[in-house]
Coordinates of C-alpha atoms in Angstrom, one line a residue:
X1 CA -3.9 27.6 -4.2
X2 CA -6.3 25.6 -6.3
X3 CA -3.6 24.5 -8.7
X4 CA -1.4 23.5 -5.7
X5 CA -4.2 21.4 -4.4
X6 CA -4.9 19.7 -7.8
X7 CA -1.2 19.0 -8.3
X8 CA -0.3 18.2 -4.8
X9 CA -3.2 15.9 -4.0
X10 CA -1.9 12.9 -6.1
X11 CA 1.4 11.2 -5.6
X12 CA 1.6 10.3 -9.3
X13 CA 1.2 13.9 -10.3
X14 CA 3.8 15.0 -7.8
X15 CA 6.4 12.6 -9.1
X16 CA 5.4 13.4 -12.7
X17 CA 5.9 17.1 -11.9
X18 CA 9.3 16.4 -10.4
X19 CA 10.3 14.4 -13.6
X20 CA 9.2 17.3 -15.8
X21 CA 11.1 19.8 -13.6
X22 CA 14.2 17.6 -13.9
X23 CA 13.9 17.6 -17.7
X24 CA 13.4 21.4 -17.8
X25 CA 16.4 21.9 -15.5
X26 CA 18.6 19.5 -17.5
X27 CA 17.7 21.4 -20.7
X28 CA 18.5 24.7 -19.1
X29 CA 21.8 23.4 -17.9
X30 CA 22.5 22.0 -21.4
X31 CA 21.7 25.4 -22.9
X32 CA 23.9 27.2 -20.4
X33 CA 26.9 24.9 -21.1
X34 CA 26.1 24.9 -24.8
X35 CA 26.0 28.8 -24.9
X36 CA 29.6 28.9 -23.7
X37 CA 30.7 26.8 -26.7
X38 CA 28.3 28.1 -29.2
X39 CA 30.9 29.9 -31.3
X40 CA 32.9 26.7 -31.6
X41 CA 29.9 24.7 -32.6
X42 CA 28.8 27.3 -35.2
X43 CA 32.3 27.4 -36.6
X44 CA 32.4 23.6 -36.8
X45 CA 29.0 23.6 -38.7
X46 CA 30.1 26.4 -41.1
X47 CA 33.6 24.8 -41.7
X48 CA 32.1 21.4 -42.5
X49 CA 29.6 22.8 -45.0
X50 CA 32.4 25.0 -46.5
X51 CA 34.6 22.0 -47.1
X52 CA 31.7 20.0 -48.6
X53 CA 30.7 22.8 -51.0
X54 CA 34.0 24.5 -51.9
X55 CA 36.3 21.4 -52.4
X56 CA 34.6 20.1 -55.7
X57 CA 34.4 23.7 -57.2
X58 CA 38.2 24.3 -56.5
X59 CA 39.0 20.8 -57.8
X60 CA 37.1 21.5 -61.1
X61 CA 38.8 24.9 -61.6
X62 CA 42.2 23.5 -61.0
X63 CA 41.6 20.8 -63.6
X64 CA 40.2 23.3 -66.1
X65 CA 36.8 21.7 -66.0
X66 CA 33.6 23.5 -66.5
X67 CA 31.9 24.4 -63.2
X68 CA 28.1 24.1 -63.1
X69 CA 26.9 27.4 -61.8
X70 CA 23.6 28.0 -60.0
X71 CA 22.1 30.6 -57.7
X72 CA 24.4 29.5 -54.8
X73 CA 27.7 29.7 -56.7
X74 CA 29.3 32.9 -58.1
X75 CA 32.8 33.0 -59.8
X76 CA 34.3 36.3 -60.8
X77 CA 37.8 38.0 -61.2
X78 CA 39.4 38.4 -57.8
X79 CA 39.9 42.1 -58.4
X80 CA 36.2 42.6 -58.2
X81 CA 35.8 41.2 -54.6
X82 CA 37.6 42.4 -51.5
X83 CA 36.6 40.7 -48.2
X84 CA 35.7 43.1 -45.4
X85 CA 37.9 42.2 -42.4
X86 CA 35.1 43.2 -40.1
X87 CA 32.7 40.6 -41.6
X88 CA 35.1 38.0 -42.9
X89 CA 37.9 36.0 -41.4
X90 CA 40.5 34.0 -43.2
X91 CA 40.5 30.2 -42.6
X92 CA 44.0 28.9 -43.6
X93 CA 43.3 25.5 -42.1
X94 CA 40.3 25.0 -44.4
X95 CA 42.4 26.2 -47.4
X96 CA 45.1 23.7 -46.7
X97 CA 42.6 20.9 -46.3
X98 CA 41.0 21.8 -49.7
X99 CA 44.3 22.1 -51.5
X100 CA 45.4 18.7 -50.1
X101 CA 42.3 17.3 -51.9
X102 CA 42.3 19.3 -55.1
X103 CA 46.1 19.7 -55.6
X104 CA 45.8 23.4 -55.9
X105 CA 48.7 25.8 -55.8
X106 CA 47.3 28.9 -54.2
X107 CA 44.0 29.2 -52.2
X108 CA 42.7 31.6 -49.6
X109 CA 39.4 30.8 -47.9
X110 CA 37.3 33.3 -46.0
X111 CA 34.3 32.5 -43.7
X112 CA 31.9 34.9 -41.9
X113 CA 33.1 36.0 -38.5
X114 CA 31.5 33.6 -36.1
X115 CA 31.6 36.0 -33.2
X116 CA 28.9 38.1 -35.0
X117 CA 26.6 35.0 -35.3
X118 CA 24.0 33.5 -33.1
X119 CA 22.1 30.3 -33.9
X120 CA 19.1 32.5 -34.6
X121 CA 21.1 34.5 -37.1
X122 CA 22.5 31.4 -38.7
X123 CA 19.1 29.8 -39.0
X124 CA 17.6 33.0 -40.5
X125 CA 20.4 33.2 -43.1
X126 CA 19.8 29.5 -43.9
X127 CA 16.1 30.3 -44.4
X128 CA 17.1 33.1 -46.8
X129 CA 19.5 31.0 -48.8
X130 CA 22.4 30.5 -46.4
X131 CA 25.4 32.6 -45.4
X132 CA 28.2 33.1 -47.9
X133 CA 31.8 31.8 -47.8
X134 CA 34.4 33.1 -50.1
X135 CA 37.7 31.9 -51.6
X136 CA 40.4 33.5 -53.8
X137 CA 41.9 30.8 -56.0
X138 CA 44.9 31.3 -58.4
X139 CA 44.9 28.4 -60.8
X140 CA 48.1 27.6 -62.6
X141 CA 48.9 30.1 -65.4
X142 CA 45.5 31.9 -64.9
X143 CA 44.2 35.0 -63.3
X144 CA 43.1 34.9 -59.7
X145 CA 39.4 34.1 -59.2
X146 CA 37.0 35.0 -56.5
X147 CA 34.6 32.2 -55.5
X148 CA 31.4 33.0 -53.5
X149 CA 29.3 30.1 -52.3
X150 CA 26.1 30.2 -50.2
X151 CA 26.2 27.3 -47.8
X152 CA 23.1 25.7 -46.2
X153 CA 24.0 23.9 -43.0
X154 CA 21.5 21.3 -41.9
X155 CA 20.1 23.0 -38.8
X156 CA 17.0 21.9 -36.8
X157 CA 14.5 24.7 -36.6
X158 CA 14.3 26.3 -33.1
X159 CA 10.5 25.7 -33.0
X160 CA 11.0 22.0 -33.7
X161 CA 13.5 21.7 -30.8
X162 CA 11.0 23.5 -28.5
X163 CA 8.1 21.2 -29.6
X164 CA 10.4 18.1 -29.1
X165 CA 11.2 19.3 -25.6
X166 CA 7.5 19.8 -24.8
X167 CA 6.5 16.4 -26.2
X168 CA 9.3 14.7 -24.2
X169 CA 8.1 16.5 -21.1
X170 CA 4.5 15.4 -21.7
X171 CA 5.5 11.8 -22.4
X172 CA 7.6 11.7 -19.3
X173 CA 4.8 13.2 -17.2
X174 CA 2.2 10.7 -18.4
X175 CA 4.6 7.8 -18.3
X176 CA 5.8 8.6 -14.8
X177 CA 2.2 9.2 -13.6
X178 CA 1.1 5.9 -15.1
X179 CA 4.0 4.0 -13.4
X180 CA 3.6 5.7 -10.1
X181 CA -0.2 5.2 -10.3
X182 CA 0.4 1.5 -10.6
X183 CA 2.9 1.5 -7.8
X184 CA 0.5 3.5 -5.5
X185 CA -2.7 1.5 -6.4
X186 CA -2.2 -0.6 -3.2
X187 CA -2.4 2.6 -1.2
X188 CA -5.8 3.4 -2.7
X189 CA -7.0 -0.2 -1.9
X190 CA -5.6 0.1 1.6
X191 CA -7.4 3.4 2.2
X192 CA -10.7 2.0 0.9
X193 CA -10.4 -1.0 3.2
X194 CA -9.6 1.2 6.1
X195 CA -12.7 3.4 5.3
X196 CA -14.9 0.3 5.4
X197 CA -13.9 -0.7 8.9
X198 CA -16.9 -0.2 11.1
X199 CA -19.3 0.1 8.2
X200 CA -20.0 -3.6 7.9
X201 CA -19.8 -6.8 9.9
X202 CA -16.8 -8.1 7.9
X203 CA -13.4 -6.6 7.6
X204 CA -11.8 -7.2 4.2
X205 CA -8.1 -7.8 3.8
X206 CA -6.0 -6.2 1.1
X207 CA -3.6 -7.8 -1.5
X208 CA 0.0 -7.7 -0.4
X209 CA 1.8 -6.2 -3.5
X210 CA 3.8 -3.2 -4.7
X211 CA 7.0 -1.8 -3.3
X212 CA 8.5 -3.2 0.0
X213 CA 7.1 -0.4 2.1
X214 CA 3.6 -0.9 0.8
X215 CA 3.8 -4.6 1.2
X216 CA 4.8 -4.1 4.9
X217 CA 1.9 -1.7 5.4
X218 CA -0.6 -4.1 3.7
X219 CA 0.6 -7.0 5.8
X220 CA 0.3 -5.0 9.0
X221 CA -3.3 -4.0 8.0
X222 CA -4.2 -7.6 7.3
X223 CA -2.9 -8.7 10.7
X224 CA -4.9 -5.9 12.4
X225 CA -8.0 -6.8 10.4
X226 CA -7.6 -10.4 11.5
X227 CA -7.3 -9.4 15.1
X228 CA -10.3 -7.1 15.0
X229 CA -12.4 -9.8 13.2
X230 CA -11.4 -12.4 15.8
X231 CA -12.4 -10.0 18.6
X232 CA -15.8 -9.2 16.9
X233 CA -16.4 -12.9 16.4
X234 CA -15.7 -13.6 20.1
X235 CA -18.1 -10.8 21.1
X236 CA -20.8 -12.1 18.8
X237 CA -20.3 -15.6 20.1
X238 CA -20.6 -14.4 23.7
X239 CA -23.7 -12.4 22.9
X240 CA -25.2 -15.3 21.1
X241 CA -24.4 -17.7 23.9
X242 CA -25.8 -15.3 26.5
X243 CA -29.0 -14.8 24.6
X244 CA -29.4 -18.5 24.0
X245 CA -28.7 -19.4 27.6
X246 CA -31.3 -16.8 28.9
X247 CA -34.1 -18.4 26.9
X248 CA -34.4 -21.4 29.3
X249 CA -34.8 -19.5 32.5
X250 CA -37.1 -17.0 30.8
X251 CA -39.3 -19.8 29.6
X252 CA -39.3 -21.3 33.2
X253 CA -40.3 -17.9 34.6
X254 CA -43.1 -17.6 32.1
X255 CA -44.5 -20.9 33.2
X256 CA -44.2 -20.2 36.9
X257 CA -45.8 -16.7 36.8
X258 CA -49.0 -18.3 35.6
X259 CA -49.2 -19.8 39.1
X260 CA -49.3 -16.4 40.7
X261 CA -52.8 -15.8 42.1
X262 CA -52.8 -12.0 42.1
X263 CA -53.8 -10.7 38.7
X264 CA -52.0 -7.3 39.0
X265 CA -48.8 -9.0 40.1
X266 CA -49.0 -11.6 37.4
X267 CA -49.5 -8.9 34.7
X268 CA -46.5 -6.9 35.9
X269 CA -44.4 -10.1 35.9
X270 CA -45.7 -11.0 32.5
X271 CA -44.7 -7.6 31.1
X272 CA -41.2 -7.9 32.7
X273 CA -40.8 -11.3 31.1
X274 CA -41.8 -10.0 27.8
X275 CA -39.2 -7.2 28.2
X276 CA -36.5 -9.8 29.0
X277 CA -37.6 -11.8 25.9
X278 CA -37.3 -8.6 23.7
X279 CA -33.8 -8.0 25.1
X280 CA -32.8 -11.6 24.4
X281 CA -34.2 -11.4 20.8
X282 CA -32.5 -8.1 20.2
X283 CA -29.2 -9.5 21.5
X284 CA -29.5 -12.5 19.3
X285 CA -30.2 -10.3 16.3
X286 CA -27.2 -8.2 17.0
X287 CA -25.1 -11.3 17.2
X288 CA -25.9 -12.3 13.7
X289 CA -22.9 -12.3 11.4
X290 CA -24.8 -12.0 8.1
X291 CA -26.4 -8.5 8.5
X292 CA -24.2 -7.1 5.7
X293 CA -23.7 -10.2 3.5
X294 CA -27.3 -11.4 2.7
X295 CA -28.5 -10.5 -0.8
X296 CA -30.5 -7.3 -1.3
X297 CA -33.2 -6.3 -3.7
X298 CA -34.9 -3.2 -4.9
X299 CA -37.6 -2.0 -2.4
X300 CA -39.8 1.0 -2.1
X301 CA -39.5 2.9 1.2
X302 CA -43.3 3.5 1.2
X303 CA -44.0 -0.2 1.2
X304 CA -41.4 -0.9 4.0
X305 CA -43.0 1.8 6.1
X306 CA -46.4 0.4 5.6
X307 CA -45.3 -3.1 6.7
X308 CA -43.5 -1.6 9.8
X309 CA -46.6 0.5 10.8
X310 CA -48.9 -2.5 10.2
X311 CA -46.9 -4.6 12.7
X312 CA -47.0 -1.8 15.3
X313 CA -50.7 -1.3 14.9
X314 CA -51.3 -5.0 15.3
X315 CA -49.4 -5.0 18.6
X316 CA -50.9 -1.7 19.7
X317 CA -54.0 -0.5 17.8
X318 CA -54.1 2.8 19.7
X319 CA -50.9 3.9 18.1
X320 CA -52.6 4.3 14.6
X321 CA -54.2 7.6 15.6
X322 CA -50.8 9.1 16.7
X323 CA -49.0 8.5 13.4
X324 CA -48.6 11.0 10.6
X325 CA -47.0 9.5 7.4
X326 CA -45.7 11.5 4.4
X327 CA -44.9 9.2 1.5
X328 CA -42.7 9.5 -1.6
X329 CA -43.5 6.8 -4.2
X330 CA -40.2 7.4 -6.1
X331 CA -37.9 6.6 -3.1
X332 CA -36.3 3.3 -3.8
X333 CA -33.4 1.5 -2.1
X334 CA -31.5 -1.8 -2.2
X335 CA -32.5 -3.6 0.9
X336 CA -33.0 -6.8 2.8
X337 CA -36.7 -6.1 3.3
X338 CA -37.3 -8.0 6.6
X339 CA -34.4 -6.3 8.3
X340 CA -35.2 -2.9 7.1
X341 CA -38.9 -3.2 8.2
X342 CA -37.6 -4.1 11.6
X343 CA -35.3 -1.0 11.7
X344 CA -38.2 1.3 10.7
X345 CA -40.5 -0.4 13.2
X346 CA -37.9 0.1 15.9
X347 CA -37.5 3.8 15.0
X348 CA -41.3 4.4 15.1
X349 CA -41.8 2.3 18.3
X350 CA -38.9 4.3 20.0
X351 CA -40.6 7.6 19.0
X352 CA -44.1 6.5 20.2
X353 CA -42.6 5.3 23.5
X354 CA -41.0 8.6 24.3
X355 CA -43.8 11.0 23.5
X356 CA -47.5 11.2 24.3
X357 CA -48.2 13.2 21.2
X358 CA -48.1 12.4 17.5
X359 CA -45.1 11.0 15.6
X360 CA -44.2 12.1 12.1
X361 CA -42.8 9.6 9.6
X362 CA -41.4 11.3 6.4
X363 CA -40.1 9.5 3.3
X364 CA -38.1 11.8 1.1
X365 CA -35.9 11.9 -1.9
X366 CA -33.7 15.0 -1.7
X367 CA -31.5 14.1 -3.5
X368 CA -31.0 10.6 -1.9
X369 CA -33.6 8.4 -0.3
X370 CA -34.2 9.0 3.4
X371 CA -36.7 8.2 6.1
X372 CA -37.1 10.6 9.1
X373 CA -39.1 9.8 12.3
X374 CA -39.8 12.7 14.6
X375 CA -41.3 13.0 18.0
X376 CA -42.0 15.7 20.6
X377 CA -40.5 14.0 23.5
X378 CA -37.8 15.3 25.9
X379 CA -35.0 15.1 23.3
X380 CA -31.5 13.5 23.6
X381 CA -28.3 14.7 25.3
X382 CA -25.4 15.8 23.1
X383 CA -23.3 12.7 23.7
X384 CA -26.0 10.5 22.5
X385 CA -26.7 12.6 19.4
X386 CA -23.1 12.3 18.4
X387 CA -23.3 8.5 18.1
X388 CA -26.9 7.3 18.1
X389 CA -27.5 3.5 18.3
X390 CA -24.6 2.5 20.6
X391 CA -25.7 -0.7 22.3
X392 CA -26.9 -0.3 25.9
X393 CA -26.5 3.5 25.7
X394 CA -29.7 5.3 26.6
X395 CA -30.7 8.9 26.6
X396 CA -31.6 11.0 29.7
X397 CA -33.7 9.7 32.5
X398 CA -36.9 11.1 30.9
X399 CA -36.4 9.0 27.8
X400 CA -35.3 5.9 29.6
X401 CA -37.8 5.8 32.4
X402 CA -39.4 2.7 30.9
X403 CA -36.3 0.6 31.5
X404 CA -35.2 0.5 27.8
X405 CA -31.7 -1.0 27.3
X406 CA -31.0 1.0 24.1
X407 CA -30.8 -2.2 21.9
X408 CA -33.6 -1.0 19.7
X409 CA -31.6 1.8 18.2
X410 CA -28.5 -0.4 18.2
X411 CA -30.4 -2.7 15.9
X412 CA -31.4 0.2 13.7
X413 CA -27.8 1.3 13.4
X414 CA -26.6 -2.2 12.7
X415 CA -29.2 -2.7 10.0
X416 CA -28.4 0.7 8.5
X417 CA -24.7 0.1 8.4
X418 CA -25.4 -3.3 6.8
X419 CA -27.2 -1.4 4.0
X420 CA -24.3 1.2 3.8
X421 CA -26.8 3.8 5.1
X422 CA -26.3 6.3 7.8
X423 CA -28.3 6.8 11.0
X424 CA -28.3 10.3 12.5
X425 CA -30.2 12.1 15.2
X426 CA -30.8 15.7 16.2
X427 CA -33.1 17.6 18.6
X428 CA -35.6 19.9 17.2
X429 CA -34.4 23.5 17.3
X430 CA -36.3 25.8 19.6
X431 CA -38.6 23.0 20.8
X432 CA -38.6 19.6 22.4
X433 CA -38.4 16.5 20.4
X434 CA -36.0 14.4 18.4
X435 CA -35.6 13.6 14.7
X436 CA -34.1 10.3 13.8
X437 CA -33.0 9.9 10.2
X438 CA -31.6 7.1 7.9
X439 CA -30.0 8.3 4.7
X440 CA -29.5 5.7 1.9
X441 CA -27.5 5.6 -1.3
X442 CA -29.4 6.4 -4.4
X443 CA -29.9 3.6 -7.0

C-alpha cells in the first residue's frame, strides 16, 4: 500500500513506471521470439567462427605449408579420431565453402550438435576455451588428417546484457520522469495558485504554458481569477464608499447630540455614535486592498501583545486587573506591526466584552508561534466555531447582546490571512468560555 502511494502519487513516476514496464515487456517478447530461433542463431555463430578458424588451416595443409600449432589447434592422423554421431553433426555446406577457398580435394567438417546447446552452455564453453569443431582432410597424395580446433565465438556475457537492460530501464525512467515533470509543472503551479485563493486579498494568475490541455486549464483559471478579483474589487469599493459616506451624517449627529439637554440621553446617544464610528472605521479597514501586500518585518509577539494591552488599558483602565498574560520571549513572527497590534487588541477586547471574569492571553511556541486568548463567557455556537471571523456574523444572543456587528473578528481574520496565519476558535471542554487562537508560520 505504501509503495503504491509513493509510485501512484506523482504523474511523472506513473509514466516512468509505464515506460519501464514497456521496456521489460519488449525484452520479454524479444526473448520469447529469440528462444524459438535460438538453434539457428547458435548455428550461425558456430559456423561463422568455424569458417574463420578452419579455412586458413586447411589452405596451409593443402599447400604443404607448416601450420602454426597452439593450444587451440590439434592435427593428428584421421584413424585416431572418430566423431561421435550423438555429439557431432556433419556440415557439408561448410566443407564446400572451405574447399572453394582452399582448393582442397576431400574435406569433411563436423560441428557440435546445436540441439544440445543453450546460450549458457555455449558461453560456459567459451569461458573454458571454446567448443571444438572437427574436420577430416585428405590432402593430395597424403594420409587423411583429423583437425580439431577450439573456436571462441564473440559472445556478450549474460550479466552484461542484464546490466545493460537495467541501465536502459533506469535511464528511461529518469528521462521520462524529467520530461513529464517539466510537462506537468504548470499543474503544480495551478494547484498552488488555487490553494492561495481566499488566503490573501490578491488572486495571482498562472503562466499559460505546457500541453494544450494544460494551457486550456490555465487560461480558464486566469479568467476565473480575473472575475473573482473584479468582484472583490467591487465589494471593497462599495464598502469603502459606504463607510466614507457615513462619516458625514455621523459627524452631524455628533454635533447635534451636544444640543441635547438631558445628560443621560446625551450619553446614550454619544455611545451609539461612537459605536457607529467604530463600525465605519472597521468597514473602511476591511475595504483596504493592501492588507497582504505591505512589507513585513520581524516582530516579537510579546511586544505586540504589550502594545495591544496598553491601548486597551488607556481606553478602559479597569480592564488591567482582568488580564492574565503568559509571555514567550522566543516567539517571533514576520508582521506588519500596526495591523497585528490591532488584531490582538480586537481579540482581547472581544474576550473582555463577553465575560465578567478574567481573560487569559498566552504567547506560545509549540512548535510554531501562536497567541491564544481565552474567556469564560457563554461560548460560541458550532456554526460560528467552524468559520470564525465572518463579517457581520455574530455568536449567540448572550455574546451579541451589546449590539456587536462581528466586524472585530472579521478584521482579526483578515489581518491573520494577510500574514498567512490561521484564526481558529473552540469552546472550553466541560466548562463555559471560548479560546481564540492565531497560529503563525515559524521564521
